[in-house]
mmCIF file of N, CA and C in Angstrom:
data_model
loop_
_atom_site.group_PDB
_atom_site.id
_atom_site.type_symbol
_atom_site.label_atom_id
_atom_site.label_comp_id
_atom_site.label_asym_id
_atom_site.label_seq_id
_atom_site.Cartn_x
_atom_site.Cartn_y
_atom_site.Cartn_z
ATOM 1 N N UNK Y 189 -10.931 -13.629 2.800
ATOM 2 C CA UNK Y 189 -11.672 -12.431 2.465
ATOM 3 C C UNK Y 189 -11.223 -11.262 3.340
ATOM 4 N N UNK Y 190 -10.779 -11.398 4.654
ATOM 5 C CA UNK Y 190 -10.636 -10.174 5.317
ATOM 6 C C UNK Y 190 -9.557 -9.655 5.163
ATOM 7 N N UNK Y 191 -7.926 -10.241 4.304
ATOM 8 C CA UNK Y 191 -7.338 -10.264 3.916
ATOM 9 C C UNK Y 191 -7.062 -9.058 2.812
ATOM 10 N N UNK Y 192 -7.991 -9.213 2.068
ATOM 11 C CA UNK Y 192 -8.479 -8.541 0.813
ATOM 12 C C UNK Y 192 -8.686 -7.251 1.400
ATOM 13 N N UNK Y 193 -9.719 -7.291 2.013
ATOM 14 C CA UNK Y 193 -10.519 -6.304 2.605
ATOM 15 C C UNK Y 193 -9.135 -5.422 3.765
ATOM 16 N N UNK Y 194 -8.354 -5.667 4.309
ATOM 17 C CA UNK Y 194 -7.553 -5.270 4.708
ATOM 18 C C UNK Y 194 -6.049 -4.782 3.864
ATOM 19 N N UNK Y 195 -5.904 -5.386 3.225
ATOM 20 C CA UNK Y 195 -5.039 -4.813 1.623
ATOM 21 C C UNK Y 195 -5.780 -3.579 0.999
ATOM 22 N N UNK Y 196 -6.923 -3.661 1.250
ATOM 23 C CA UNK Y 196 -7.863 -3.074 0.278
ATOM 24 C C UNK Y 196 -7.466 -1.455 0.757
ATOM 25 N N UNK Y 197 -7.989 -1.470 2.650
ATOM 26 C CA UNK Y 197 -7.329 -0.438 2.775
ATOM 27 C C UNK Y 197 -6.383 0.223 3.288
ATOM 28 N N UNK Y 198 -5.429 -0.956 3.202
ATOM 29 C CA UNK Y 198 -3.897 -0.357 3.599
ATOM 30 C C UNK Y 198 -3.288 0.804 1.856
ATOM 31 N N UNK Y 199 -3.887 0.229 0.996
ATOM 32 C CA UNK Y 199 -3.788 0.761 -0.023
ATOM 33 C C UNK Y 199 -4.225 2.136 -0.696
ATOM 34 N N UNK Y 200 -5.487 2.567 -0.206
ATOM 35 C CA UNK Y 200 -5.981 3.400 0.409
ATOM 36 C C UNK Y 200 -5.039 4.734 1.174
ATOM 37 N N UNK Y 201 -5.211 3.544 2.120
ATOM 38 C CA UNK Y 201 -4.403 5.303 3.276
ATOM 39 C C UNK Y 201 -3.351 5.160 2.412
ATOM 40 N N UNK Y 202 -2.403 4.654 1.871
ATOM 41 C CA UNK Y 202 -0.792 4.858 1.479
ATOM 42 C C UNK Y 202 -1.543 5.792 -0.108
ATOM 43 N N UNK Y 203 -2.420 5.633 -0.363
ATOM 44 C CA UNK Y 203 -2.857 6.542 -1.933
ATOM 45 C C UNK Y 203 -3.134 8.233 -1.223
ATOM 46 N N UNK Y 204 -4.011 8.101 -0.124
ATOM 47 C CA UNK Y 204 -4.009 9.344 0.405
ATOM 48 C C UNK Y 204 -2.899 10.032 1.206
ATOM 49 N N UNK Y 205 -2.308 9.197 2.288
ATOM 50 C CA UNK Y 205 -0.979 9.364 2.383
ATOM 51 C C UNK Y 205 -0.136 10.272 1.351
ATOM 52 N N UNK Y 206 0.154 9.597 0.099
ATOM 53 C CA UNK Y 206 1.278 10.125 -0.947
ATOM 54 C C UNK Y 206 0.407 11.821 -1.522
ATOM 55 N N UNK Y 207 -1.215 11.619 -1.758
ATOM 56 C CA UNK Y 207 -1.726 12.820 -1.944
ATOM 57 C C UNK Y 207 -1.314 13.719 -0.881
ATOM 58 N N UNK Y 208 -1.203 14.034 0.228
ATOM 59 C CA UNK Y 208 -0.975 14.770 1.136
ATOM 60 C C UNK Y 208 0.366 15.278 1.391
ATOM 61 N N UNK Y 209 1.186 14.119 0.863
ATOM 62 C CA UNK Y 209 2.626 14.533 1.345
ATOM 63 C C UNK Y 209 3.558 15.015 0.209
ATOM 64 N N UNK Y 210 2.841 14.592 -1.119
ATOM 65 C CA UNK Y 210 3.904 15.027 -2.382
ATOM 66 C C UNK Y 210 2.587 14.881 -3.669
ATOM 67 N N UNK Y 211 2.087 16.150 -3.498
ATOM 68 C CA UNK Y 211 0.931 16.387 -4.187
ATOM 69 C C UNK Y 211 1.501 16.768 -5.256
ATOM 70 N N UNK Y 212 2.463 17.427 -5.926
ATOM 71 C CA UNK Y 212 2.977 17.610 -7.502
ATOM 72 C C UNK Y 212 3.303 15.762 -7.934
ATOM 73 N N UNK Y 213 3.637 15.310 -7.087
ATOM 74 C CA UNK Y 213 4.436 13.611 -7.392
ATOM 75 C C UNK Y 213 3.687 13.141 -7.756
ATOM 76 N N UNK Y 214 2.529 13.210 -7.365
ATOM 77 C CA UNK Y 214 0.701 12.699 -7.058
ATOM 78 C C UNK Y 214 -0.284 13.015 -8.737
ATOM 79 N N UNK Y 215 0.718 14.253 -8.809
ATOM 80 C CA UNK Y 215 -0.751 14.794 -10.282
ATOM 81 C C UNK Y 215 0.272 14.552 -11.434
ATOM 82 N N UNK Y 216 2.060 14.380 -10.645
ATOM 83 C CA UNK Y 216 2.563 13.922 -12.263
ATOM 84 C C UNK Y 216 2.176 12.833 -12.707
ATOM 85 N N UNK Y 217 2.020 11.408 -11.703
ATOM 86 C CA UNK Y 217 2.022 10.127 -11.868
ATOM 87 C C UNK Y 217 0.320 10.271 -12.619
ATOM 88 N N UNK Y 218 -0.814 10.965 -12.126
ATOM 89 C CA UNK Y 218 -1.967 10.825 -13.100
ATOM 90 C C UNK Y 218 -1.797 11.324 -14.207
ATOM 91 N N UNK Y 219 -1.177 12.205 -14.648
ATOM 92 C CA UNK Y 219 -0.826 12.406 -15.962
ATOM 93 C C UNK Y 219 -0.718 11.618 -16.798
ATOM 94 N N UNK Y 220 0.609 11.435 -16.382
ATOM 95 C CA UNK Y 220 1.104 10.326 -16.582
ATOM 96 C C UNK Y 220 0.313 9.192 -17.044
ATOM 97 N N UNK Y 221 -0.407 8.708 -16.170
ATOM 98 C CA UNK Y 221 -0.960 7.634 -16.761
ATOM 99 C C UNK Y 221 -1.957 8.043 -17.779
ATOM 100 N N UNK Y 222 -2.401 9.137 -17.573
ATOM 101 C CA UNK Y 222 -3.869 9.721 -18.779
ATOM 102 C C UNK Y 222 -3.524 9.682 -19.883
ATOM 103 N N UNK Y 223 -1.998 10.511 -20.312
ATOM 104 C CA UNK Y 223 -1.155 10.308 -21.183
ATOM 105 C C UNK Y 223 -0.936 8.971 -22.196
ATOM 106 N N UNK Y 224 0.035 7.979 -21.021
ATOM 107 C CA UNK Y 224 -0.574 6.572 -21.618
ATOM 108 C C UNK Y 224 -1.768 6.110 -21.788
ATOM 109 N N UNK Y 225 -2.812 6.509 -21.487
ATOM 110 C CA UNK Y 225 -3.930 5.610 -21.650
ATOM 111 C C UNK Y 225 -4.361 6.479 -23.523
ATOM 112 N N UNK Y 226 -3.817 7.917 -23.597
ATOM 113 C CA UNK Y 226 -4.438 8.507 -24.732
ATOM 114 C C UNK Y 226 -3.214 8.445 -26.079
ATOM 115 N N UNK Y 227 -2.067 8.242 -25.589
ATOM 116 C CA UNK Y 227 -1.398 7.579 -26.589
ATOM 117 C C UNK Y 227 -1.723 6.332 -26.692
ATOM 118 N N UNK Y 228 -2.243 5.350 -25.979
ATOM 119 C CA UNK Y 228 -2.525 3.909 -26.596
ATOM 120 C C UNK Y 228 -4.352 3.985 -27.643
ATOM 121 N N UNK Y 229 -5.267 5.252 -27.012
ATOM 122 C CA UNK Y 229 -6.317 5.676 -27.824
ATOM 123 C C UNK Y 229 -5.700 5.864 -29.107
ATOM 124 N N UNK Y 230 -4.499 6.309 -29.655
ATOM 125 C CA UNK Y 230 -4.163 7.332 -30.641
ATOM 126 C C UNK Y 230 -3.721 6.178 -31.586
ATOM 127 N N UNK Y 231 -3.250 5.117 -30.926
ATOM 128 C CA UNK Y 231 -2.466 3.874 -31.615
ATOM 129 C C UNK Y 231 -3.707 3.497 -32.209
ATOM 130 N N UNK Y 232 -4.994 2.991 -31.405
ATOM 131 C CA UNK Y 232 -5.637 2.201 -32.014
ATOM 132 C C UNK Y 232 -6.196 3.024 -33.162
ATOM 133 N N UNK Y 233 -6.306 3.871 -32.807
ATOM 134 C CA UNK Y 233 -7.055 4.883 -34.038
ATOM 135 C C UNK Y 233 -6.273 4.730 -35.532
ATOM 136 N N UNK Y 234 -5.226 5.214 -35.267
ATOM 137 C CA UNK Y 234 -4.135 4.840 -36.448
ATOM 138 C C UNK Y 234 -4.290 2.935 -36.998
ATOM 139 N N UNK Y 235 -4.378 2.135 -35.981
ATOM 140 C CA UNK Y 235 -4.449 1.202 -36.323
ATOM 141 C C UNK Y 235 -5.568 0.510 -37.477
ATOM 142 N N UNK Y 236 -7.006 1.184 -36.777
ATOM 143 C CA UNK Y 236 -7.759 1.192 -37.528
ATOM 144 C C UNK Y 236 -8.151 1.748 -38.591
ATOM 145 N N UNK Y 237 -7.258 2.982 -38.735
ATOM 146 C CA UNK Y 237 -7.647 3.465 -40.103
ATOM 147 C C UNK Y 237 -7.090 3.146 -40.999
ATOM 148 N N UNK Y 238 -5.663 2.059 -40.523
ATOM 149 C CA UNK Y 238 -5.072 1.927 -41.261
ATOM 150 C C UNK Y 238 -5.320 0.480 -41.811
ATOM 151 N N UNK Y 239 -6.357 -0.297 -41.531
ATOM 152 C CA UNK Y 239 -6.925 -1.275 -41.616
ATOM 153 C C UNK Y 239 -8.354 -1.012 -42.413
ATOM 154 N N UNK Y 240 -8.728 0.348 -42.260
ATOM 155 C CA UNK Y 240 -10.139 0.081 -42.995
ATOM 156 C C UNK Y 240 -9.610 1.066 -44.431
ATOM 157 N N UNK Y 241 -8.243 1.339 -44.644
ATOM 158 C CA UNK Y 241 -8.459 2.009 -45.948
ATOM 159 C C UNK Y 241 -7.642 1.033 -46.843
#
């Protein structure tokens, strides 16, 4: 368990770390992922409509 708990926040400082030191690098990579998360929204949508017509 303390293991965890020590991963937990080495992970942490290295997330705030990278915010501090390469803050454009920082808001591309969330994009980024928002992006993917709303093209995979867009799939299912298509998926389903293309299933209920």
């Amino acid at each position: 368990m303390q293991v965890k708990k020590v991963l937990t926040y080495v992970a942490i400082a290295f997330v705030v770390f990278y915010l501090f030191t390469r803050p454009a690098q920082a808001a591309a990579a969330v994009n980024g992922v928002f992006d993917g998360i709303i093209q995979g929204a867009n799939q299912l949508a298509v998926f389903f409509s293309s299933v209920l017509t």
